[in-house]
PDB file of C-alpha atoms in Angstrom:
ATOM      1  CA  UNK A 188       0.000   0.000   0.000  1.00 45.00           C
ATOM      2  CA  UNK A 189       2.829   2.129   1.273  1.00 54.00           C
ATOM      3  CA  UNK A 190       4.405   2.416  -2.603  1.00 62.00           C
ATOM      4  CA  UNK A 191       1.023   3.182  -4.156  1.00 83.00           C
ATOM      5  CA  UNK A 192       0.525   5.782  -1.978  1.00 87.00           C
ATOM      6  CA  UNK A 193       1.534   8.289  -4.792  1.00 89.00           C
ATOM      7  CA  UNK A 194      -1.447   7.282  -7.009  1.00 90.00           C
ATOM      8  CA  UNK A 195      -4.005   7.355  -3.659  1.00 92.00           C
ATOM      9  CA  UNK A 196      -3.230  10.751  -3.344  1.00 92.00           C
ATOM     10  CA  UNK A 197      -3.235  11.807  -7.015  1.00 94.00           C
ATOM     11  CA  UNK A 198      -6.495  10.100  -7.142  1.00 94.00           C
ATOM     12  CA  UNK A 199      -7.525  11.894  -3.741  1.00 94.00           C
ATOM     13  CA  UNK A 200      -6.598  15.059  -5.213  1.00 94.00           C
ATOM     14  CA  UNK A 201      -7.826  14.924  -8.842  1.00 95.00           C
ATOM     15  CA  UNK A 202     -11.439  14.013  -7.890  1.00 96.00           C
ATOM     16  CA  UNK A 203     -11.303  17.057  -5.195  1.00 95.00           C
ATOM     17  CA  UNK A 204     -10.087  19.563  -8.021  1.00 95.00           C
ATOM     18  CA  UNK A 205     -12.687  18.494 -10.117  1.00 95.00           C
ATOM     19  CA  UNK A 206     -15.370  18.511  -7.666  1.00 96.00           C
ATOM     20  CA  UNK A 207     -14.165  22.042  -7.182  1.00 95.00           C
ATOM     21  CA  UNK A 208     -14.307  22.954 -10.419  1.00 95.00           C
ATOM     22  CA  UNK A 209     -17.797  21.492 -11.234  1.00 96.00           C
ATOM     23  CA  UNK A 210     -18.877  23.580  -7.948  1.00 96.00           C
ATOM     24  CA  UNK A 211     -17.357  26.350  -8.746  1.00 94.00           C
ATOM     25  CA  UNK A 212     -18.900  26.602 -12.357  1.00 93.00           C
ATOM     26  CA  UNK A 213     -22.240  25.919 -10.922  1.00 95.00           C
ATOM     27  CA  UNK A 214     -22.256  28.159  -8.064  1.00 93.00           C
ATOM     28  CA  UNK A 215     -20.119  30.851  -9.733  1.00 90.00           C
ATOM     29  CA  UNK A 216     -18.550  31.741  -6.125  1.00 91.00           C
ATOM     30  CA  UNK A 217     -15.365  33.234  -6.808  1.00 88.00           C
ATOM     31  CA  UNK A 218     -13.834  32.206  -2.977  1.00 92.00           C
ATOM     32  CA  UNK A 219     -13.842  28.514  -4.363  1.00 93.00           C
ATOM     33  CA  UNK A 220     -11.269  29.875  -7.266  1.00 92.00           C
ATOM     34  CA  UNK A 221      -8.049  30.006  -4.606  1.00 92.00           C
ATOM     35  CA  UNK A 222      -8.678  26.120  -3.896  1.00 93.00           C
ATOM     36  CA  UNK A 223      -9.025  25.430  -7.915  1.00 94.00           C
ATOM     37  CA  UNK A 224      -5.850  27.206  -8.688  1.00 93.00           C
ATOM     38  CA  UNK A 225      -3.747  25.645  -5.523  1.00 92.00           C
ATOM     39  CA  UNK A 226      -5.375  22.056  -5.993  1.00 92.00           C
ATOM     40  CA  UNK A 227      -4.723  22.720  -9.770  1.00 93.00           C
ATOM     41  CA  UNK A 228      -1.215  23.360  -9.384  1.00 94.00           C
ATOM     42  CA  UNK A 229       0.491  21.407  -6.154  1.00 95.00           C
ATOM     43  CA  UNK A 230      -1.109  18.259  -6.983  1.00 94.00           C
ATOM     44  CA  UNK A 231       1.192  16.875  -9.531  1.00 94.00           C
ATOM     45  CA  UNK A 232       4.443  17.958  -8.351  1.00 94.00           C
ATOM     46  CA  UNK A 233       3.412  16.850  -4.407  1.00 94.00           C
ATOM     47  CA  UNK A 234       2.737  13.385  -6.735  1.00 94.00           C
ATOM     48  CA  UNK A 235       5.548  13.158  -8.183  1.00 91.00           C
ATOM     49  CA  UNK A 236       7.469  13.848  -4.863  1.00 90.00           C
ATOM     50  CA  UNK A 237       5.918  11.255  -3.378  1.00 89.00           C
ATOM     51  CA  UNK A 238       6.643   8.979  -5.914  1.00 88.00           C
ATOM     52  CA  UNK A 239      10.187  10.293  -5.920  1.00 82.00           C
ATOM     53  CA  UNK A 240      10.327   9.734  -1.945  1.00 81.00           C
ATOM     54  CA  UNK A 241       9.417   6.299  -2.139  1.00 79.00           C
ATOM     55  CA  UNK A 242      11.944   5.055  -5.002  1.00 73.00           C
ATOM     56  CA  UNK A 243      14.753   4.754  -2.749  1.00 67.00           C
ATOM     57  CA  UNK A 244      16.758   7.240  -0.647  1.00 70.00           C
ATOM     58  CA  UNK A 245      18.936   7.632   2.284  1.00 77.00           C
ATOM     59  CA  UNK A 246      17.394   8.027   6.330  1.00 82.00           C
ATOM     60  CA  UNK A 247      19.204  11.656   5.692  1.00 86.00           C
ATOM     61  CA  UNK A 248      16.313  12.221   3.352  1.00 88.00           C
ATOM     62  CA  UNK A 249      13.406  12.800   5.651  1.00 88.00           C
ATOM     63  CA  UNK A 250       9.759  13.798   5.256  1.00 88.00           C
ATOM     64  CA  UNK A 251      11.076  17.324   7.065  1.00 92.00           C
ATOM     65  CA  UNK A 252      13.624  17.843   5.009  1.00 92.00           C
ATOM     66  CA  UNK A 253      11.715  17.142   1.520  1.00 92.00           C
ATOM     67  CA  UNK A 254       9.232  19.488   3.376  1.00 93.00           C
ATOM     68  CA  UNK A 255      11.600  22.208   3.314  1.00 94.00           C
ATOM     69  CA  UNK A 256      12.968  21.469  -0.272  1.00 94.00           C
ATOM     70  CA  UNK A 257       9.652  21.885  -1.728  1.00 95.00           C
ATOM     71  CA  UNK A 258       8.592  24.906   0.341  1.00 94.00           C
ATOM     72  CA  UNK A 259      11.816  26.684   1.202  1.00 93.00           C
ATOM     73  CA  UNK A 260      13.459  25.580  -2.061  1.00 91.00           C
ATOM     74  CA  UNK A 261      10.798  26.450  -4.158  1.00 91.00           C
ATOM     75  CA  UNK A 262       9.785  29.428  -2.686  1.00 94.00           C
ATOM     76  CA  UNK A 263      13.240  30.656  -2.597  1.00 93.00           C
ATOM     77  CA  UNK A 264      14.046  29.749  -6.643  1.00 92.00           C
ATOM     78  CA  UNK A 265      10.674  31.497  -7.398  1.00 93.00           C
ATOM     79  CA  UNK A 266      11.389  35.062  -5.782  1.00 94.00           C
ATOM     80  CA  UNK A 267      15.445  34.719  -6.824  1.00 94.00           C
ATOM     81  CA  UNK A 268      14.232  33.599 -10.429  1.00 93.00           C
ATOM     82  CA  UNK A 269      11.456  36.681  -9.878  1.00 94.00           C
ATOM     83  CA  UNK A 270      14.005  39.477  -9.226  1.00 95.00           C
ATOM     84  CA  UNK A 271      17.038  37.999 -11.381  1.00 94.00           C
ATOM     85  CA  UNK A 272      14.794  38.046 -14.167  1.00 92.00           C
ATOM     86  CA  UNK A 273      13.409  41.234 -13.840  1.00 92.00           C
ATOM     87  CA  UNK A 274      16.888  43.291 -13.663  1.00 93.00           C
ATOM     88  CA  UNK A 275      18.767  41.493 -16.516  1.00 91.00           C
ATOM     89  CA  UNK A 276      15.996  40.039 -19.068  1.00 90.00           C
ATOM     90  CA  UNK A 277      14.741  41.623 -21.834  1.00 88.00           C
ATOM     91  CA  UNK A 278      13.663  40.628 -25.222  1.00 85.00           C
ATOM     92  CA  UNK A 279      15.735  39.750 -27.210  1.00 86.00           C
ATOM     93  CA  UNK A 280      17.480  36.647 -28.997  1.00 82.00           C
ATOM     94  CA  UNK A 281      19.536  35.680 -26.066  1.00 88.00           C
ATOM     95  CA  UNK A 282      16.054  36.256 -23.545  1.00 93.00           C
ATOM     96  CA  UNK A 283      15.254  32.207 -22.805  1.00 94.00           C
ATOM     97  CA  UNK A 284      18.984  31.464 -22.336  1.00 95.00           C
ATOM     98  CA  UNK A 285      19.155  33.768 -19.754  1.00 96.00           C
ATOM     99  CA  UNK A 286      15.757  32.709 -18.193  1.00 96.00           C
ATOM    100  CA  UNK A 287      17.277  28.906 -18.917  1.00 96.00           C
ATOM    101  CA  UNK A 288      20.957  30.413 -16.987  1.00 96.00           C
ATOM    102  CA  UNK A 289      18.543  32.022 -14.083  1.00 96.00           C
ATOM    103  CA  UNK A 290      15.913  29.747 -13.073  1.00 96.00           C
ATOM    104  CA  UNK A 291      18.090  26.457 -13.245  1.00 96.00           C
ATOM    105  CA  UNK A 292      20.887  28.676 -11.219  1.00 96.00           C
ATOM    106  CA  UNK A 293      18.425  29.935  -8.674  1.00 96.00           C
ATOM    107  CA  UNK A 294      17.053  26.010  -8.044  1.00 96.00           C
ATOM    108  CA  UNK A 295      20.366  24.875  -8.049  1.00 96.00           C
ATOM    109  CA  UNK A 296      21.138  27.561  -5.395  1.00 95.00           C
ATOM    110  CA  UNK A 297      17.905  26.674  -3.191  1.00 95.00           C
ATOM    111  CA  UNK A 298      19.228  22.984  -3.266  1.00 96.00           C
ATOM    112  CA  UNK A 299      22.296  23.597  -1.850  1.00 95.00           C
ATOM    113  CA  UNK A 300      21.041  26.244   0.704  1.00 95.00           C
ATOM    114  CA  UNK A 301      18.105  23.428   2.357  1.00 94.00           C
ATOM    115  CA  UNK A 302      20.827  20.721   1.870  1.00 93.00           C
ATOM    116  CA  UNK A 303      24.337  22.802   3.753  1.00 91.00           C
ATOM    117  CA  UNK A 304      23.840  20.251   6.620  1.00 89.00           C
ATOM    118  CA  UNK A 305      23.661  16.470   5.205  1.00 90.00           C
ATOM    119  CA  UNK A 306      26.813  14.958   6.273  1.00 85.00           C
ATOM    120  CA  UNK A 307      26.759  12.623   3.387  1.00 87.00           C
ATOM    121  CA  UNK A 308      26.091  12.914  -0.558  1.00 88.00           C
ATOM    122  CA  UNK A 309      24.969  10.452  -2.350  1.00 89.00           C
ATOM    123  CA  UNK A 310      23.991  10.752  -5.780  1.00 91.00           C
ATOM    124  CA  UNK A 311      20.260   9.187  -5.476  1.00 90.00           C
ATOM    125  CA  UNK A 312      19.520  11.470  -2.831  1.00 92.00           C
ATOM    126  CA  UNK A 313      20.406  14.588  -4.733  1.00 93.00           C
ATOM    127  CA  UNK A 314      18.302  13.368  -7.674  1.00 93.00           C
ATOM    128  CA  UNK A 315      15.542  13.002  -5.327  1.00 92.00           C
ATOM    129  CA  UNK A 316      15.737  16.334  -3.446  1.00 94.00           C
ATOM    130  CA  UNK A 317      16.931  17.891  -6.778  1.00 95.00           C
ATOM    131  CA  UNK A 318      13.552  17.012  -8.011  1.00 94.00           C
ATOM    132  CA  UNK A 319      11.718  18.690  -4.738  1.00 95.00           C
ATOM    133  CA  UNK A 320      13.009  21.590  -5.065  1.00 96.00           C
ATOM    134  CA  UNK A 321      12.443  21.825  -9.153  1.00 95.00           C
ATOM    135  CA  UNK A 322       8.739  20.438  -8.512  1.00 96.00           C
ATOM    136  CA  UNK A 323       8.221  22.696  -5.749  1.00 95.00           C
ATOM    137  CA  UNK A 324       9.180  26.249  -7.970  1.00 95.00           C
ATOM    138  CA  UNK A 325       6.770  24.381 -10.604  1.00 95.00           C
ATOM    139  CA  UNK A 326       3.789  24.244  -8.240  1.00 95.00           C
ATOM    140  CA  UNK A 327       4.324  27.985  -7.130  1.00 95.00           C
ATOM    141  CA  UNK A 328       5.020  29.876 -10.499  1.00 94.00           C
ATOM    142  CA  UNK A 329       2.126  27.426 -12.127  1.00 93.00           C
ATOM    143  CA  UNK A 330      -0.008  29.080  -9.364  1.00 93.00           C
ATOM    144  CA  UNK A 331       0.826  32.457 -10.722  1.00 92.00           C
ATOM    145  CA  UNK A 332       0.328  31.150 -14.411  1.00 92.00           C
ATOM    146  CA  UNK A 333      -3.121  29.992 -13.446  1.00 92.00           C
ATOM    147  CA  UNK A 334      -4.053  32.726 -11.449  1.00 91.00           C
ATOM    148  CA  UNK A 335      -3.279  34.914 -14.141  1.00 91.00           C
ATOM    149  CA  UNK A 336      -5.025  32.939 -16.889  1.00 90.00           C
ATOM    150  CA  UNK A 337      -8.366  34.058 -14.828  1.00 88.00           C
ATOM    151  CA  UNK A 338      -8.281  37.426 -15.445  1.00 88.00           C
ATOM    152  CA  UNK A 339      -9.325  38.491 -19.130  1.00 82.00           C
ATOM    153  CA  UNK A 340     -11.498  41.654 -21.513  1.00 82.00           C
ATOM    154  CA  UNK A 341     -14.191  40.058 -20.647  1.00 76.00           C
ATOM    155  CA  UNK A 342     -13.786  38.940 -16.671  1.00 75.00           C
ATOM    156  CA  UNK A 343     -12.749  35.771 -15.260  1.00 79.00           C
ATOM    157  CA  UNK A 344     -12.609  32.783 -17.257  1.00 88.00           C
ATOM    158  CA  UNK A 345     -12.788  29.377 -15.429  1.00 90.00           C
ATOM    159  CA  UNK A 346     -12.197  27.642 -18.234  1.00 91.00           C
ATOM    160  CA  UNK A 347      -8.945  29.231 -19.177  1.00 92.00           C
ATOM    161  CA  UNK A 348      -7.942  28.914 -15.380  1.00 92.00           C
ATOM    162  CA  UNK A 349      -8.825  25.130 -16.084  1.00 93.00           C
ATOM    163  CA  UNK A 350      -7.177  24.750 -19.281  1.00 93.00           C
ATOM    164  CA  UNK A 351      -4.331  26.409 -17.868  1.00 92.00           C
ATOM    165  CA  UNK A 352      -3.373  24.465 -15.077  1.00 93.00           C
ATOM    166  CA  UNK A 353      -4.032  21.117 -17.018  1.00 93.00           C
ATOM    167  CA  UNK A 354      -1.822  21.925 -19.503  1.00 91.00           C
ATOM    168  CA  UNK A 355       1.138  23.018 -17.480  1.00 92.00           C
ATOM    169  CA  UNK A 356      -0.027  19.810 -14.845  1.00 91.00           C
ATOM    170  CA  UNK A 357       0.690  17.845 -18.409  1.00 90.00           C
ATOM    171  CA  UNK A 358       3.873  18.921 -18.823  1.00 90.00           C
ATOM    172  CA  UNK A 359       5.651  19.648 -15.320  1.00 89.00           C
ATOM    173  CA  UNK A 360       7.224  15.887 -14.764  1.00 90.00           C
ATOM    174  CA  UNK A 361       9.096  16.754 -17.427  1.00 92.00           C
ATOM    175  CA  UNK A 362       9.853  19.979 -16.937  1.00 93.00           C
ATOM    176  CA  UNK A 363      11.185  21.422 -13.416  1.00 94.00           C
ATOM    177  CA  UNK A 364      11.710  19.028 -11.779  1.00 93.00           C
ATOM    178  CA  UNK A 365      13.273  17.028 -14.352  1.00 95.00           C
ATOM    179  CA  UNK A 366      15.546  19.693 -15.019  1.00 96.00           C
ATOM    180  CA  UNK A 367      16.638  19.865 -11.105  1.00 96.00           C
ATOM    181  CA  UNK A 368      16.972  16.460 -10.293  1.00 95.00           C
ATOM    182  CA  UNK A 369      19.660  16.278 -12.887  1.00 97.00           C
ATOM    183  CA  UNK A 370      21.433  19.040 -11.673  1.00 97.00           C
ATOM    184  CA  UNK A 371      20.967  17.733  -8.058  1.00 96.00           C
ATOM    185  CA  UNK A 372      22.159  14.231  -9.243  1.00 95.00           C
ATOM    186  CA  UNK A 373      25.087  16.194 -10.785  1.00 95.00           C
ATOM    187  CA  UNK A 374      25.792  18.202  -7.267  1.00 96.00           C
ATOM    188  CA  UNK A 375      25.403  15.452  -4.870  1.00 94.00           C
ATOM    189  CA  UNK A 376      27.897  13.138  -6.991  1.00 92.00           C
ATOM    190  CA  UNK A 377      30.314  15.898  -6.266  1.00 92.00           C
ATOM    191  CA  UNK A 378      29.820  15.538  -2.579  1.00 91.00           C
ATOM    192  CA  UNK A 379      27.895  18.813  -2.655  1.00 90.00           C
ATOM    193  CA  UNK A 380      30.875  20.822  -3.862  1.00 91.00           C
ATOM    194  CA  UNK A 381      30.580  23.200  -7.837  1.00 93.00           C
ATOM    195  CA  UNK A 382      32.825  21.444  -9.420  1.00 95.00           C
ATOM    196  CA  UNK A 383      33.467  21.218 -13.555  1.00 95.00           C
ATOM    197  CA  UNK A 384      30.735  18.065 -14.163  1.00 94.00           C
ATOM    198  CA  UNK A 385      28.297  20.489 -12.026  1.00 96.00           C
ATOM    199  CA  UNK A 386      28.554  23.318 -14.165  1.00 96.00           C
ATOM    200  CA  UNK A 387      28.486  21.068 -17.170  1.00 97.00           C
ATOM    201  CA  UNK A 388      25.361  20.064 -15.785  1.00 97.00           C
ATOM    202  CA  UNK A 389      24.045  23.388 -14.844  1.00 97.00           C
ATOM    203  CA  UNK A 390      24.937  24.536 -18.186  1.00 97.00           C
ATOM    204  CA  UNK A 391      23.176  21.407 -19.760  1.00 97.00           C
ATOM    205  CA  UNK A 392      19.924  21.688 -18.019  1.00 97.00           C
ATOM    206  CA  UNK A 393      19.789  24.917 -18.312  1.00 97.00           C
ATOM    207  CA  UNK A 394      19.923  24.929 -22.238  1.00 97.00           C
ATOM    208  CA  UNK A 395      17.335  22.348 -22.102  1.00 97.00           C
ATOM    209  CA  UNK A 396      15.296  24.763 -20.355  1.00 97.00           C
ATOM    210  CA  UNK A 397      15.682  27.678 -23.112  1.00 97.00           C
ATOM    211  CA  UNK A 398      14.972  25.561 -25.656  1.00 97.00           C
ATOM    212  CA  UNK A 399      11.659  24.413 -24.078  1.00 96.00           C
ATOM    213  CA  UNK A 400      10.810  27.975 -23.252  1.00 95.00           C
ATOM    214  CA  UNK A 401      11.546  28.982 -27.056  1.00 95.00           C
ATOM    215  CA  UNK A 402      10.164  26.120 -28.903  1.00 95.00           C
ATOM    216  CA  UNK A 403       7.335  28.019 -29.841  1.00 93.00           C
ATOM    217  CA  UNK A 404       9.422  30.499 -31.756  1.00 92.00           C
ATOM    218  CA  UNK A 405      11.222  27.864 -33.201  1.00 94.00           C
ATOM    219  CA  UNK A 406       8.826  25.876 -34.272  1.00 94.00           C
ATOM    220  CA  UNK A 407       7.188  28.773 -36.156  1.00 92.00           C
ATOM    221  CA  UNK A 408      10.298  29.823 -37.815  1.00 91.00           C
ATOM    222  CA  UNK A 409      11.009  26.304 -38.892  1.00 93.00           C
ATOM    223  CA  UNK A 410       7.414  26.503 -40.138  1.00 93.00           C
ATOM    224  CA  UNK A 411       8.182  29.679 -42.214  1.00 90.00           C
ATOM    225  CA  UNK A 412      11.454  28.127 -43.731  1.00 90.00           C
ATOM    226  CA  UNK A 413       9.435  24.881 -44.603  1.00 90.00           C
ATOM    227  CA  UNK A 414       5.962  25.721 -46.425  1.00 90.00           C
ATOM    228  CA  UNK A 415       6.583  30.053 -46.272  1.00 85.00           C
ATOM    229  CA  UNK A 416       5.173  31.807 -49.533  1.00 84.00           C
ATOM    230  CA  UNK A 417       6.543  35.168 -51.269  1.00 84.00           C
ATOM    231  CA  UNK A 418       4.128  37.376 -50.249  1.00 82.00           C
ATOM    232  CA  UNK A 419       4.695  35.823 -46.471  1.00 81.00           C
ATOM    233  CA  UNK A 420       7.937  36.858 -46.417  1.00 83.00           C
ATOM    234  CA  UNK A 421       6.875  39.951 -48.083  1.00 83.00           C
ATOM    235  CA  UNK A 422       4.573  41.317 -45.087  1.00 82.00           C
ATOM    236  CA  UNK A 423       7.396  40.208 -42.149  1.00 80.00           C
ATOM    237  CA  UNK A 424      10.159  42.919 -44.692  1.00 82.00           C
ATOM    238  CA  UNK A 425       7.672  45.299 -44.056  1.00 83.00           C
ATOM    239  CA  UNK A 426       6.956  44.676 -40.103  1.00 79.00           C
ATOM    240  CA  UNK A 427       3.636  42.841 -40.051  1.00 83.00           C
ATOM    241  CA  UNK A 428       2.063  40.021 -39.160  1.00 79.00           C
ATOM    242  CA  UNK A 429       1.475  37.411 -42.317  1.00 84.00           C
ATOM    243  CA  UNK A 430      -1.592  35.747 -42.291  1.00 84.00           C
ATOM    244  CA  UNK A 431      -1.126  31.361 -41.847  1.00 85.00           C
ATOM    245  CA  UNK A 432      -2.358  28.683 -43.920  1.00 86.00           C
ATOM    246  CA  UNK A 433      -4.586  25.777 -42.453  1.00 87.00           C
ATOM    247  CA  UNK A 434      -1.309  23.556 -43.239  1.00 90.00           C
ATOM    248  CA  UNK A 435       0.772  25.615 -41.467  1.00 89.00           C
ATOM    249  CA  UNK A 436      -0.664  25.286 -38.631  1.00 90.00           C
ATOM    250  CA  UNK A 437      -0.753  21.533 -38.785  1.00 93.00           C
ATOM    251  CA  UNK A 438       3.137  21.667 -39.072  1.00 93.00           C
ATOM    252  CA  UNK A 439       3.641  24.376 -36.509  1.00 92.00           C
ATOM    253  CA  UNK A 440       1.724  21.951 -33.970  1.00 94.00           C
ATOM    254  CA  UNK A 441       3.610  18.770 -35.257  1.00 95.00           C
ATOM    255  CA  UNK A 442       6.905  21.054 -34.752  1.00 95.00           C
ATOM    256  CA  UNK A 443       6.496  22.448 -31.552  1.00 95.00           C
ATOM    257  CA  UNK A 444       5.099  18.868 -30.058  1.00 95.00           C
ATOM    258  CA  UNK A 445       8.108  16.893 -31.857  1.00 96.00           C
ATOM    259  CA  UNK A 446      10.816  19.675 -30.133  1.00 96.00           C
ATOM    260  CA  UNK A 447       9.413  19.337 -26.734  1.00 96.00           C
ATOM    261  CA  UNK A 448       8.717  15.280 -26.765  1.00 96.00           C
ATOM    262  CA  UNK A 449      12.653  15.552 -28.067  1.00 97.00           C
ATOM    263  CA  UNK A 450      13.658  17.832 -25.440  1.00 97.00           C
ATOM    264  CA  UNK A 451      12.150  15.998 -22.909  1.00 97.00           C
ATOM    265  CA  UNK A 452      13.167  12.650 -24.244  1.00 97.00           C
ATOM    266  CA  UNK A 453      16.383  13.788 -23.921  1.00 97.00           C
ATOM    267  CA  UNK A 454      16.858  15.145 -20.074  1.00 97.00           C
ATOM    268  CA  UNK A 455      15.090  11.027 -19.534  1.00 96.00           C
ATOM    269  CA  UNK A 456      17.389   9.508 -21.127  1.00 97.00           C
ATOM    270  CA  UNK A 457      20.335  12.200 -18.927  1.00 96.00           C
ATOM    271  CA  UNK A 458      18.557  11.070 -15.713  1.00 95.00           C
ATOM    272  CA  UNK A 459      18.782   7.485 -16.669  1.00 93.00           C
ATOM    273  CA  UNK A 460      22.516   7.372 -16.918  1.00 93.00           C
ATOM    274  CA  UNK A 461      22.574   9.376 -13.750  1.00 92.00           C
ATOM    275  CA  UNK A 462      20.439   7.172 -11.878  1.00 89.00           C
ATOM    276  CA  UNK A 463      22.019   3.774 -13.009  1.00 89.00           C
ATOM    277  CA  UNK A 464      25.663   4.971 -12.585  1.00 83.00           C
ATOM    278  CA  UNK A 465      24.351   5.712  -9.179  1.00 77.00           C
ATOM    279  CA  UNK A 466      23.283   2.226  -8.509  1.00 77.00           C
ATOM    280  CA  UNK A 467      26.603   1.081 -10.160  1.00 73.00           C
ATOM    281  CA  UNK A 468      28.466   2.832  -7.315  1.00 62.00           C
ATOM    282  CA  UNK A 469      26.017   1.671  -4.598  1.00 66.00           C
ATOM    283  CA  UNK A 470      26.751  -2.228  -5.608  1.00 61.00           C
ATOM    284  CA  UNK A 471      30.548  -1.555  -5.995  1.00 58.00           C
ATOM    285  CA  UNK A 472      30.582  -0.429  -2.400  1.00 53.00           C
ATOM    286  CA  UNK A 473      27.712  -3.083  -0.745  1.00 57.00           C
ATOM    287  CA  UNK A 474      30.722  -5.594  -2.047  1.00 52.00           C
TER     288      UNK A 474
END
């Protein structure tokens, strides 16, 4: 029972957020929204923790301490990611690798601020309190995504709240926290110590993380390059916005879906390696 606890709870959870939704919709009482747009975005990353909790870490790694790495960490890579970004980004070309440089830095950061007093490193525990801390700025900023999404011209829109947070519930395992528990993997296999391999890593992840953010862009300019006509080109010379074909937006979708299924595909396959040369080590010394 104890190792399906994970699904119990995402169970647990899901039919609450929908029963909140329903009632919400019904009712139209805007003090149920706060519970649809919490529910809507802690319950997959507190899943995945728990699943992540329960595939095998050290006593160091207790319930307090993941506690604090979701909270603390999270918290603490949200309002660092918050401030860096708002002093140094702007648009421009270079924008999502310095969002990608940022938020992976400021994660990385809150992970080794909750984790200054382990005594011992070991590489399965940093890919499991890695992933805390990367789940835990998930569930916070897609709070602020979804709370946003609410407000539009004409009011507040459930349904984009709703579409919102499914969309970015979708996509967080392989996004955040993903992202973190590499670079946690990465730290704690250096006995908690920035060395080369952890900026390698920090540097990996984090261009992972850009090219999510700007697959959009890509996958419309790949679009363009693909199936663009003349007079396409011809309106972006003069600074406006071309109008799209019907098949261009079947590519455009195709695109951006392939990039982020590659992307993602990609940091698996990164935490795989980590994770089995961690077991690897664990035999050598059990011998």
């Amino acid at each position: 029972m104890t190792k399906r606890l994970w699904l119990r709870v995402f169970l647990t959870g899901f039919v609450l957020w929908l029963a909140t939704v329903v009632v919400t919709a019904l009712t139209r009482n805007s003090n149920l929204v706060p519970t649809v747009v919490l529910f809507g975005s802690f319950l997959v990353p507190v899943t995945f923790v728990i699943w992540a909790y329960g595939r095998g870490r050290s006593p160091q790694v207790t319930v307090e301490l993941l506690f604090t790495a979701f909270v603390v960490g999270g918290v603490l890579g949200v309002l660092g990611a918050s401030l860096l970004e708002s002093w140094l980004v702007r648009p421009s070309i270079t924008m999502y690798v310095l969002v990608g440089l940022i938020e992976e830095g400021v994660k990385l950061a809150a992970l080794m601020f909750v984790t200054r007093r382990m005594a011992r490193h070991s590489t399965r525990d940093g890919l499991v309190l890695g992933a805390t801390v990367g789940f835990g700025f998930a569930a916070f900023e897609s709070a602020g995504y979804a709370f946003n999404a609410l407000f539009t011209h004409a009011g507040l829109s459930l349904t984009q709240l709703v579409e919102t947070e499914v969309l970015r519930g979708i996509l967080t395992p392989v996004g955040h926290g993903l992202w973190t528990a590499i670079a946690g993997g990465a730290l704690f296999a250096a006995g908690g110590r920035l060395t080369s391999r952890v900026a390698l890593a920090y540097l990996g992840v984090s261009l992972l993380h850009a090219l999510w953010d700007s697959m959009s862009g890509l996958a419309i300019a790949i679009t363009l390059v693909l199936t663009g006509r003349p007079w396409q080109f011809e309106q972006l010379r003069i600074g406006r916005v071309p109008d799209v074909t019907e098949q261009q937006v079947h590519v455009y979708t195709a695109l951006n879906w392939a990039g982020l299924i590659l992307i993602s595909l990609v940091a698996l396959l990164w935490l795989r390696r980590i994770a089995s040369s961690a077991r690897r080590d664990r035999e050598i010394l059990s011998q």
